């Protein structure tokens, strides 16, 4: 059984040979393929013919005679036409004379006789093969042997033409391979000759995610496994006759499903390669629907189906997992609507975009962010089409990176370098640290195409030169650089200011009441009940202050926030431009913390005085960072101020923050007020920056 030639098996379905025009298209395809190897052309009967033959009444048979005669009249001229008409006339006579159960075999005899004759007239070395003598139903081994022998007998033939569908039983009785069986015939020919190509030409562009006649949005599945194809075919997908798959698979031959009416268009290749995990397609047989998938979560899949059908107000019965897919039934009247709804839910969703996150910092904010990402995953995916994946984690000493699972922090080395090496396109670096040096790596990250989301205000309150370099790197590399969290946590302060600046509005003043520790102390302070020093000590013990509480008094935190706010408004301040209205004498800022607290107790009368000055005027004390337009440029300062009842900061409570922005375009200031602190707030703000 040794064949030296390369064979290409092309099978054409009924609609591909339905009339003279369609047949001409078939001949073009066959001739093109004949240049690449010896073609074995397997054809179905012209469309509708098998049904008519099964019907068998006089009118049906007459219409068959007419249609074939018409095709011949259009395809041939002169003596060739007479010759072919005579040949098919002979077949008609046999058809009328044939036993009832053999009439059905004449459709394929007729179509292949015409195709064969046409190829002959075009000068090809053609040979018609009688499939009835080659295909033995239920005995593939015998079938293969007979096909090889027949083909080997004609080494010079360029195109063999064989009827699909028809065969003989072992007993010798003429029979068929079942409705749709021509596909299987083609697979038998291909397997027998170890064809280099097996092409099933039909009237749709390959195996599709659903039957396009029922679901217009169906799309071609470019590649699929034998297994998935068999799953679709055996659950009613008409595009392929299920028994076709086995012989092709055993012989290791890919099956191409192509469209006769768009020969250069999309098509499907069915082969041994396993499918990528996901939903593959929907097939239906009667009222039974099958959703085919591989490596999918059946639970999710069932939820998707239930949701889709519920929205379409369709009741389904027997929805269940079967062989890795889902099966269900619906009332026949709603079948098409059900297919439409299911297809939409499974296949018309935008593909989720995977965003890899590389988080730096392993404190409260990072942990809140991790939990929030987990908790919101389904919602985020549905609302934004994004899947967030924490692929990197790090504390100040070690890191862990994994693109395919949960990273654990156990590697010593340069985290940023490792991120740059491993981050897929579109990744984001999340600075959730308090580091005052990490910003020096921002430009490197941005230049590597990695966006940065930061909650670390130290990274932004840097010399203007560094600030500009980071902004430029982000812009030039087209990657995000967002840090809304650095001021007022989840409050949209920077975004609002940037919006004003973008529309050429000029800031007249910004008042920011953003330093939480100081405002909490000032809010609680009531001379006689407590001293200022004791409240600060309490805050320090509660972990609300910096390690050295004097940093809070110096307003470092507020100062950084004012820098960031001003720069966002286009006012390029440096730290030294901000005047700090001193709360305590310079001398107390040096020396030990104990000495400082002692000195602070001594200052209590001064604080009490400040307090009564404010309260007698009906005002309250607030720690305010302020930027205001001056005669030339801007003036920036931070310190304790008295605010009147009509001031938005008058009623601030607890850890609330507020900013009040007055600008040239608007008569009234913009006020943003709300919770300005907390790990949860920070995490939600980072998440928002990630998704923006
Ligand atoms: N002509 C047969 C049928 O209609 C076989 C085929 O087309 O595949 O079932
Ligand atoms: Mg068919």
XYZ file of C-alpha atoms and ligand atoms in Angstrom:
702
model
C 0.000 0.000 0.000
C 2.605 2.487 -1.016
C 1.615 5.680 -2.742
C 4.219 8.101 -3.962
C 1.954 10.935 -4.989
C 0.542 13.707 -2.871
C -3.232 13.629 -2.734
C -5.644 16.393 -1.908
C -9.193 15.403 -1.086
C -11.822 18.083 -1.737
C -15.415 17.469 -0.811
C -18.218 19.730 -2.000
C -21.623 19.854 -0.337
C -25.007 20.105 -1.999
C -25.235 23.881 -2.116
C -21.713 24.093 -3.561
C -22.948 22.190 -6.628
C -26.549 23.445 -6.577
C -26.474 24.940 -10.071
C -24.272 25.742 -13.048
C -22.811 28.885 -11.493
C -22.004 27.192 -8.230
C -20.439 24.293 -10.123
C -18.204 26.687 -12.050
C -16.963 28.001 -8.732
C -16.211 24.447 -7.660
C -14.253 23.811 -10.842
C -12.124 26.918 -10.221
C -11.260 25.672 -6.765
C -10.494 22.163 -8.019
C -8.275 23.446 -10.804
C -6.339 25.611 -8.397
C -5.765 22.653 -6.071
C -4.843 20.349 -8.964
C -1.707 22.441 -9.388
C -0.537 21.322 -5.968
C -1.214 17.605 -6.208
C -3.556 14.904 -7.382
C -7.102 15.833 -6.462
C -9.767 13.459 -5.288
C -13.011 15.363 -5.711
C -15.865 13.992 -3.632
C -19.268 15.513 -4.220
C -22.693 15.495 -2.667
C -25.851 15.498 -4.708
C -27.089 18.905 -5.818
C -28.958 20.552 -2.958
C -32.453 19.276 -2.351
C -31.849 16.256 -4.560
C -31.510 13.659 -1.816
C -34.704 14.892 -0.156
C -36.532 14.679 -3.479
C -35.216 11.169 -4.116
C -36.315 10.056 -0.684
C -39.705 11.574 -1.375
C -39.713 9.618 -4.617
C -43.039 10.771 -6.107
C -43.301 11.440 -9.818
C -43.182 15.248 -9.556
C -40.121 15.158 -7.337
C -38.272 12.859 -9.738
C -39.264 15.012 -12.688
C -37.858 18.119 -11.039
C -34.582 16.286 -10.536
C -34.418 15.436 -14.217
C -35.110 19.063 -15.114
C -32.565 20.563 -12.797
C -29.745 18.320 -13.977
C -30.616 18.831 -17.625
C -30.552 22.589 -17.065
C -27.167 22.478 -15.429
C -25.747 20.468 -18.310
C -27.290 22.850 -20.861
C -25.626 25.772 -19.182
C -22.243 24.156 -18.578
C -21.689 22.503 -21.970
C -22.070 23.401 -25.629
C -22.232 21.576 -28.967
C -21.585 17.900 -29.198
C -20.232 17.773 -25.664
C -23.591 18.915 -24.410
C -25.377 16.145 -26.311
C -22.908 13.640 -25.063
C -23.367 14.566 -21.394
C -27.143 14.810 -21.744
C -27.088 11.294 -23.106
C -24.978 10.075 -20.200
C -27.285 11.501 -17.589
C -30.281 10.265 -19.488
C -28.891 6.788 -18.961
C -28.689 7.523 -15.240
C -32.265 8.795 -15.147
C -33.424 5.552 -16.720
C -31.529 3.548 -14.098
C -32.969 5.786 -11.393
C -36.561 5.150 -12.478
C -35.843 1.445 -12.695
C -33.987 1.188 -9.401
C -35.526 -0.413 -6.321
C -37.140 2.214 -4.072
C -34.411 2.112 -1.441
C -31.648 2.594 -4.045
C -33.154 5.651 -5.740
C -31.492 7.877 -3.133
C -28.028 6.934 -4.430
C -28.574 8.617 -7.794
C -28.090 12.202 -6.605
C -24.353 11.721 -6.151
C -24.052 9.656 -9.338
C -25.582 12.515 -11.309
C -23.616 15.381 -9.774
C -20.255 13.627 -10.112
C -20.972 12.540 -13.671
C -21.489 16.166 -14.655
C -18.429 17.441 -12.777
C -16.292 14.689 -14.236
C -17.440 15.426 -17.779
C -16.734 19.111 -17.380
C -13.195 18.523 -16.126
C -12.614 16.150 -19.050
C -13.691 18.776 -21.558
C -11.207 21.133 -19.971
C -8.464 18.699 -20.786
C -7.648 17.168 -17.432
C -6.760 13.533 -17.028
C -9.847 12.608 -15.057
C -11.099 9.341 -13.646
C -14.546 8.714 -12.164
C -14.400 6.289 -9.268
C -17.434 4.248 -8.362
C -17.694 4.647 -4.615
C -20.132 1.754 -4.503
C -17.258 -0.562 -5.383
C -14.763 1.099 -3.035
C -16.536 2.016 0.168
C -17.620 -0.982 2.212
C -19.936 0.101 4.960
C -18.547 -0.775 8.405
C -15.217 -2.072 7.093
C -12.712 0.736 6.906
C -9.747 -1.538 6.411
C -11.272 -3.117 3.311
C -12.376 0.315 2.111
C -8.866 1.749 2.420
C -7.388 -1.181 0.523
C -9.853 -0.825 -2.343
C -9.382 2.937 -2.600
C -5.596 2.650 -2.699
C -5.749 -0.046 -5.345
C -8.130 2.000 -7.498
C -6.005 5.098 -7.260
C -2.762 3.254 -7.893
C -4.194 1.795 -11.067
C -4.300 5.279 -12.585
C -0.930 6.920 -11.908
C -1.429 9.560 -14.587
C -4.776 10.766 -13.414
C -4.800 14.386 -12.271
C -8.287 14.491 -10.828
C -10.331 11.617 -9.483
C -14.045 12.263 -9.099
C -16.003 10.148 -6.627
C -19.588 10.304 -5.430
C -19.953 10.877 -1.715
C -22.599 9.264 0.456
C -22.976 6.019 -1.492
C -21.376 2.700 -0.704
C -22.098 -0.999 -0.507
C -22.817 -3.168 2.465
C -20.597 -6.149 3.190
C -23.322 -8.279 1.599
C -22.838 -6.392 -1.636
C -26.064 -4.450 -1.429
C -25.884 -0.805 -2.548
C -26.332 1.510 0.448
C -25.513 4.929 1.908
C -23.432 6.311 4.777
C -26.381 8.222 6.258
C -27.646 11.765 5.733
C -24.749 14.163 5.404
C -22.501 11.168 4.761
C -20.434 12.664 1.938
C -18.155 14.302 4.495
C -17.425 10.863 5.855
C -16.791 9.524 2.326
C -14.204 12.253 1.868
C -12.519 11.389 5.167
C -12.337 7.726 4.119
C -10.678 8.648 0.818
C -8.286 10.992 2.613
C -7.345 8.461 5.274
C -6.860 5.712 2.662
C -4.409 7.694 0.549
C -2.856 9.528 3.518
C -3.907 12.769 1.878
C -1.837 15.855 2.570
C -5.008 17.895 2.619
C -8.652 17.215 3.396
C -10.996 20.056 2.561
C -14.723 20.111 3.214
C -16.191 22.861 1.038
C -19.570 24.111 2.184
C -21.686 27.257 2.168
C -20.482 28.839 5.418
C -17.007 30.069 6.383
C -16.006 27.062 8.467
C -17.212 25.831 11.806
C -18.699 28.830 13.537
C -19.500 29.737 17.117
C -23.130 29.007 16.213
C -25.117 28.238 13.101
C -24.968 31.563 11.209
C -28.388 30.869 9.727
C -29.769 31.127 13.255
C -27.253 33.472 14.858
C -26.057 36.202 12.488
C -23.311 37.281 14.905
C -21.697 33.833 14.790
C -18.048 33.894 13.854
C -15.583 31.469 12.398
C -13.551 29.342 14.774
C -10.149 29.490 13.067
C -8.678 26.396 14.751
C -10.228 23.678 16.800
C -9.383 20.212 18.006
C -10.881 17.008 16.606
C -12.492 16.578 20.004
C -14.259 19.935 19.958
C -15.313 19.460 16.340
C -16.754 16.062 17.182
C -18.559 17.587 20.153
C -20.129 20.268 17.953
C -20.953 17.841 15.129
C -22.464 15.168 17.313
C -24.706 17.742 18.977
C -26.236 18.996 15.792
C -23.766 21.375 14.124
C -24.716 20.718 10.489
C -21.480 21.967 9.081
C -19.760 18.627 9.649
C -21.005 15.032 9.719
C -19.768 13.620 13.014
C -18.376 10.261 11.722
C -15.984 12.253 9.512
C -13.736 13.120 12.430
C -12.534 9.649 13.441
C -10.800 8.525 10.217
C -9.137 11.922 9.781
C -7.983 11.917 13.377
C -6.621 8.383 13.193
C -4.715 9.246 10.028
C -3.540 12.526 11.594
C -4.976 14.622 8.773
C -6.233 18.157 9.440
C -9.768 18.835 8.246
C -10.282 22.209 6.634
C -13.845 23.499 6.516
C -14.083 26.119 3.781
C -16.638 28.270 2.040
C -17.147 27.610 -1.691
C -18.687 31.042 -2.061
C -15.736 32.870 -0.487
C -12.822 30.568 -1.277
C -10.235 33.017 0.037
C -12.207 33.962 3.117
C -12.128 32.673 6.660
C -12.152 28.949 7.349
C -11.623 26.411 10.089
C -8.778 23.977 10.548
C -9.627 20.983 12.702
C -6.583 19.163 13.991
C -4.775 17.460 16.818
C -3.684 20.616 18.610
C -5.676 21.059 21.841
C -8.035 24.021 22.110
C -7.151 27.091 24.127
C -9.222 27.140 27.320
C -12.557 28.851 26.849
C -15.984 28.472 25.281
C -15.787 27.213 21.728
C -19.232 27.136 20.199
C -22.926 26.377 20.478
C -24.653 23.544 18.639
C -28.287 22.571 18.645
C -30.206 19.481 17.716
C -33.952 19.763 17.824
C -34.685 21.561 21.090
C -31.448 20.494 22.720
C -28.693 23.003 23.011
C -25.061 22.207 23.650
C -22.415 24.714 24.680
C -18.991 23.314 23.878
C -15.957 24.443 25.828
C -12.644 23.298 27.147
C -10.935 23.993 30.448
C -13.812 26.241 31.481
C -15.531 26.711 34.807
C -18.835 24.914 34.405
C -20.210 26.811 37.385
C -19.487 30.141 35.664
C -20.821 28.748 32.427
C -24.091 27.688 33.979
C -24.417 31.066 35.648
C -23.814 32.747 32.282
C -26.474 30.606 30.622
C -28.967 31.138 33.416
C -28.447 34.889 33.367
C -28.758 35.111 29.594
C -31.926 33.029 29.425
C -33.465 34.842 32.346
C -32.906 38.183 30.655
C -34.513 36.772 27.503
C -37.368 35.367 29.617
C -36.747 31.843 28.418
C -37.175 28.830 30.651
C -34.610 26.064 30.249
C -34.867 22.493 31.455
C -32.195 19.960 32.337
C -29.345 22.411 32.330
C -26.309 20.367 33.298
C -22.678 19.613 32.810
C -21.906 16.898 30.297
C -18.434 15.908 29.091
C -16.897 19.254 29.937
C -19.649 21.297 28.276
C -23.195 22.324 29.108
C -26.408 20.854 27.763
C -29.934 22.194 28.144
C -33.289 22.105 26.427
C -35.814 24.804 25.627
C -39.257 24.869 24.079
C -38.942 24.651 20.324
C -40.760 27.928 19.734
C -38.027 29.836 21.583
C -35.034 27.885 20.278
C -33.692 30.636 18.053
C -34.130 33.286 20.714
C -32.347 31.057 23.188
C -29.448 30.540 20.762
C -29.202 34.284 20.192
C -29.216 35.024 23.921
C -26.679 32.323 24.742
C -24.373 33.286 21.897
C -24.430 36.873 23.053
C -23.579 35.909 26.596
C -20.778 33.500 25.716
C -19.261 34.968 22.569
C -20.217 38.577 22.140
C -18.523 39.792 25.274
C -15.405 41.855 24.770
C -12.361 39.788 25.501
C -11.113 40.580 28.977
C -7.869 42.484 29.102
C -5.393 41.062 31.566
C -3.527 43.781 33.464
C -0.510 42.671 35.437
C 0.126 44.634 38.617
C 3.494 44.800 40.318
C 2.919 46.085 43.813
C 5.657 47.611 45.927
C 4.964 47.856 49.645
C 3.485 45.248 51.899
C 1.714 47.303 54.513
C -1.923 48.084 55.221
C -2.595 49.777 51.876
C -1.136 46.947 49.803
C -3.055 44.373 51.758
C -6.317 46.334 51.452
C -5.666 46.603 47.721
C -5.110 42.852 47.373
C -8.359 42.099 49.135
C -10.259 44.700 47.174
C -9.008 43.349 43.850
C -10.155 39.869 44.811
C -13.515 41.007 46.057
C -14.284 43.214 43.071
C -12.876 40.972 40.312
C -16.189 39.861 38.826
C -17.656 43.333 38.958
C -14.548 44.973 37.509
C -14.459 42.465 34.681
C -18.064 43.089 33.820
C -17.841 46.875 34.045
C -14.443 47.452 32.456
C -13.494 44.244 30.669
C -10.302 44.118 32.692
C -8.871 41.329 34.769
C -6.393 42.589 37.354
C -3.610 40.245 38.237
C -1.150 40.879 41.056
C 1.967 39.418 39.498
C 4.518 41.051 41.773
C 4.783 41.851 45.452
C 7.584 43.333 47.488
C 8.518 44.679 50.877
C 11.581 46.811 51.431
C 13.867 43.797 51.423
C 12.469 41.023 49.280
C 10.150 40.476 46.394
C 8.269 37.811 44.471
C 7.117 37.752 40.851
C 4.859 35.189 39.201
C 2.948 35.643 35.998
C 0.931 32.460 36.449
C 0.089 32.273 40.135
C 0.273 34.019 43.476
C 3.703 35.485 44.067
C 5.277 35.071 47.475
C 7.831 37.504 48.765
C 11.028 35.491 49.037
C 13.591 36.699 46.532
C 16.418 39.006 47.480
C 17.435 41.506 44.875
C 16.395 44.479 42.832
C 12.614 44.381 42.505
C 12.361 47.175 39.954
C 14.922 45.507 37.718
C 13.037 42.220 37.944
C 9.747 43.968 37.145
C 11.257 45.597 34.067
C 12.542 42.223 32.923
C 9.282 40.342 33.459
C 6.391 42.757 33.047
C 4.158 42.011 30.048
C 2.991 44.915 27.910
C 0.406 47.075 29.637
C 1.618 46.274 33.142
C 1.360 48.710 36.020
C 3.738 49.318 38.912
C 1.948 50.226 42.144
C 3.944 52.244 44.659
C 2.137 51.616 47.939
C 5.257 52.271 49.991
C 6.407 55.185 52.108
C 9.827 55.052 50.529
C 11.554 58.356 49.881
C 13.894 56.827 47.308
C 11.685 54.635 45.156
C 10.725 57.581 42.945
C 14.274 57.560 41.600
C 13.338 54.391 39.713
C 10.118 55.763 38.235
C 11.693 57.070 35.040
C 13.311 53.704 34.413
C 9.975 51.944 34.821
C 8.096 54.426 32.664
C 10.722 54.191 29.943
C 10.302 50.427 29.982
C 6.650 50.999 29.127
C 5.365 50.234 32.604
C 2.748 52.626 33.953
C 2.909 53.800 37.558
C 0.136 54.227 40.073
C 1.368 55.734 43.317
C -0.113 56.325 46.716
C 3.269 57.419 48.019
C 3.288 61.182 48.304
C 6.999 61.253 48.967
C 7.456 60.172 45.370
C 5.723 63.273 44.045
C 6.906 65.854 46.561
C 10.347 65.768 45.010
C 12.459 68.476 43.388
C 10.667 69.997 40.416
C 13.347 68.718 38.074
C 12.668 65.117 39.041
C 8.929 65.703 38.924
C 9.200 67.003 35.366
C 11.368 64.083 34.297
C 8.799 61.580 35.548
C 5.919 63.356 33.835
C 7.890 63.550 30.592
C 8.833 59.874 30.707
C 5.192 58.901 31.179
C 4.054 61.152 28.346
C 6.765 60.133 25.912
C 6.207 56.447 26.524
C 2.458 56.706 26.425
C 1.962 55.002 29.768
C -0.201 56.064 32.714
C 1.286 57.875 35.687
C -1.397 58.504 38.295
C -1.231 59.414 41.948
C -4.679 60.619 42.976
C -4.251 58.752 46.258
C -1.375 60.975 47.388
C -3.722 63.768 48.423
C -7.013 63.182 50.197
C -6.925 59.422 49.527
C -10.066 58.528 47.570
C -11.235 62.130 47.171
C -10.929 63.245 43.532
C -8.807 66.277 44.325
C -6.002 66.041 41.790
C -8.337 65.034 39.015
C -10.553 68.037 39.656
C -7.631 70.429 39.723
C -6.133 68.949 36.567
C -9.478 69.280 34.875
C -9.508 72.992 35.657
C -5.934 73.428 34.499
C -6.656 71.565 31.280
C -9.513 73.897 30.430
C -7.201 76.881 30.962
C -8.886 77.881 34.174
C -6.466 79.731 36.441
C -6.315 78.854 40.094
C -6.767 81.871 42.350
C -6.336 79.963 45.568
C -6.251 76.479 46.978
C -6.935 75.848 50.612
C -6.248 72.330 51.688
C -7.202 70.973 55.029
C -5.448 67.720 54.595
C -3.228 66.985 57.520
C -5.231 64.538 59.502
C -3.216 64.237 62.680
C -3.006 67.947 63.236
C -6.665 68.509 62.548
C -7.672 65.682 64.802
C -5.655 67.216 67.619
C -7.031 70.675 66.923
C -10.561 69.277 66.792
C -10.194 67.594 70.172
C -8.355 70.452 71.813
C -10.122 72.295 74.596
C -7.937 74.125 77.120
C -8.667 72.981 80.654
C -9.786 69.512 79.495
C -6.480 68.602 77.940
C -3.225 70.154 76.948
C -1.963 70.361 73.404
C 1.090 68.343 74.383
C -0.964 65.527 75.916
C -3.110 65.228 72.796
C -0.042 64.995 70.601
C 1.422 62.327 72.865
C -1.822 60.378 72.693
C -1.827 60.593 68.901
C 1.754 59.463 68.820
C 0.972 56.479 71.028
C -1.978 55.588 68.788
C 0.435 55.518 65.857
C -1.195 58.474 64.149
C 1.916 60.594 63.926
C 5.238 60.145 62.248
C 7.855 58.386 64.352
C 9.132 61.799 65.377
C 5.888 63.713 66.101
C 7.616 67.027 65.372
C 7.402 66.169 61.684
C 3.640 66.540 61.977
C 3.937 69.850 63.733
C 6.331 71.006 61.064
C 3.512 70.184 58.716
C 5.698 68.040 56.446
C 2.721 65.974 55.403
C 0.570 68.982 54.583
C 3.500 70.572 52.853
C 3.942 67.604 50.536
C 0.267 67.587 49.709
C 0.281 71.297 48.945
C 3.257 70.799 46.630
C 1.427 68.077 44.748
C -1.812 70.046 44.537
C -0.035 73.187 43.329
C 1.924 71.352 40.686
C -1.239 69.734 39.427
C -2.645 73.237 39.009
C 0.405 74.164 36.976
C 2.115 76.127 39.743
C 5.631 74.811 39.885
C 6.511 75.111 43.550
C 9.567 73.779 45.295
C 9.515 72.796 48.937
C 11.471 75.892 49.921
C 8.803 78.140 48.388
C 6.315 77.086 51.023
C 6.301 79.162 54.143
C 5.729 77.178 57.311
C 4.070 79.323 59.976
C 5.932 78.029 63.021
C 3.930 76.448 65.783
C 6.825 76.022 68.159
C 10.127 77.847 68.386
C 12.928 76.610 66.194
C 14.911 75.489 69.260
C 12.330 72.842 70.155
C 12.629 71.230 66.749
C 16.157 70.167 67.595
C 17.165 68.062 70.567
C 15.437 65.049 72.057
C 11.762 64.163 71.875
C 11.489 64.331 75.706
C 12.882 67.849 75.734
C 10.437 68.732 72.991
C 7.431 67.503 74.962
C 8.627 69.426 78.019
C 8.952 72.596 75.978
C 5.539 71.980 74.434
C 3.902 71.831 77.874
C 5.481 75.221 78.526
C 3.777 76.578 75.447
C 0.317 75.546 76.646
C -0.730 79.142 77.556
C 0.063 80.185 73.994
C -2.169 77.442 72.576
C -4.925 78.261 75.071
C -4.728 81.860 74.023
C -4.943 80.968 70.354
C -7.973 78.862 71.145
C -9.875 81.554 73.038
C -9.028 84.137 70.378
C -10.670 81.856 67.827
C -13.701 80.856 69.853
C -14.603 84.388 70.931
C -14.862 85.252 67.231
C -16.997 82.149 66.666
C -14.137 80.524 64.746
C -12.370 77.169 64.975
C -8.711 76.283 64.621
C -7.681 74.264 61.581
C -4.352 73.339 60.113
C -4.507 74.732 56.586
C -2.183 74.535 53.613
C -2.793 77.444 51.330
C -1.757 78.536 47.879
C -2.857 81.980 46.780
C -2.244 84.259 43.891
C 0.062 87.097 44.860
C 1.125 90.284 43.102
C 3.798 88.250 41.379
C 3.273 84.526 41.144
C 1.889 82.587 44.025
C 2.333 82.512 47.768
C 2.205 79.219 49.613
C 2.034 78.649 53.331
C 0.952 76.155 55.928
C -0.053 76.707 59.503
C -2.861 76.953 62.041
C -5.639 79.269 60.942
C -8.907 80.421 62.381
C -11.811 79.411 60.194
C -15.256 81.006 60.436
C -18.514 78.967 60.464
C -19.142 79.654 56.775
C -15.771 78.131 55.883
C -16.099 74.573 54.508
C -13.396 73.387 56.923
C -15.329 74.611 59.975
C -17.340 71.411 60.322
C -14.687 68.865 59.410
C -14.708 65.861 61.688
C -12.232 63.107 62.510
C -10.034 62.239 59.560
C -12.002 64.262 57.065
C -10.115 66.261 54.446
C -11.250 69.201 52.384
C -9.949 71.359 49.597
C -11.392 74.612 48.493
C -10.327 75.777 45.057
C -11.123 79.259 43.818
C -10.480 79.861 40.173
C -10.778 82.582 37.578
C -13.596 81.008 35.577
C -15.992 80.285 38.400
C -17.683 82.668 40.822
C -17.885 80.122 43.631
C -15.142 77.864 44.858
C -15.002 74.166 44.212
C -15.205 72.290 47.497
C -14.304 68.661 47.891
C -14.722 67.159 51.289
C -14.854 63.663 52.717
C -12.841 60.852 54.243
C -9.226 61.651 53.489
C -7.424 58.800 55.085
C -7.447 55.075 55.692
C -6.117 51.968 54.025
C -9.493 51.143 52.488
C -9.851 54.630 51.018
C -6.317 54.465 49.669
C -6.921 51.050 48.126
C -10.107 52.142 46.396
C -8.358 55.210 45.065
C -5.476 53.115 43.693
C -7.970 50.744 42.124
C -9.697 53.678 40.513
C -6.385 54.951 39.112
C -5.626 51.464 37.783
C -8.944 51.252 35.981
C -9.014 54.780 34.640
N -26.558 14.015 -0.337
C -26.525 13.418 0.959
C -27.461 14.157 1.888
O -28.080 15.139 1.494
C -25.172 13.310 1.498
C -24.474 14.632 1.721
O -24.865 15.624 1.148
O -23.504 14.673 2.473
O -27.613 13.751 3.019
Mg -23.663 17.902 3.847
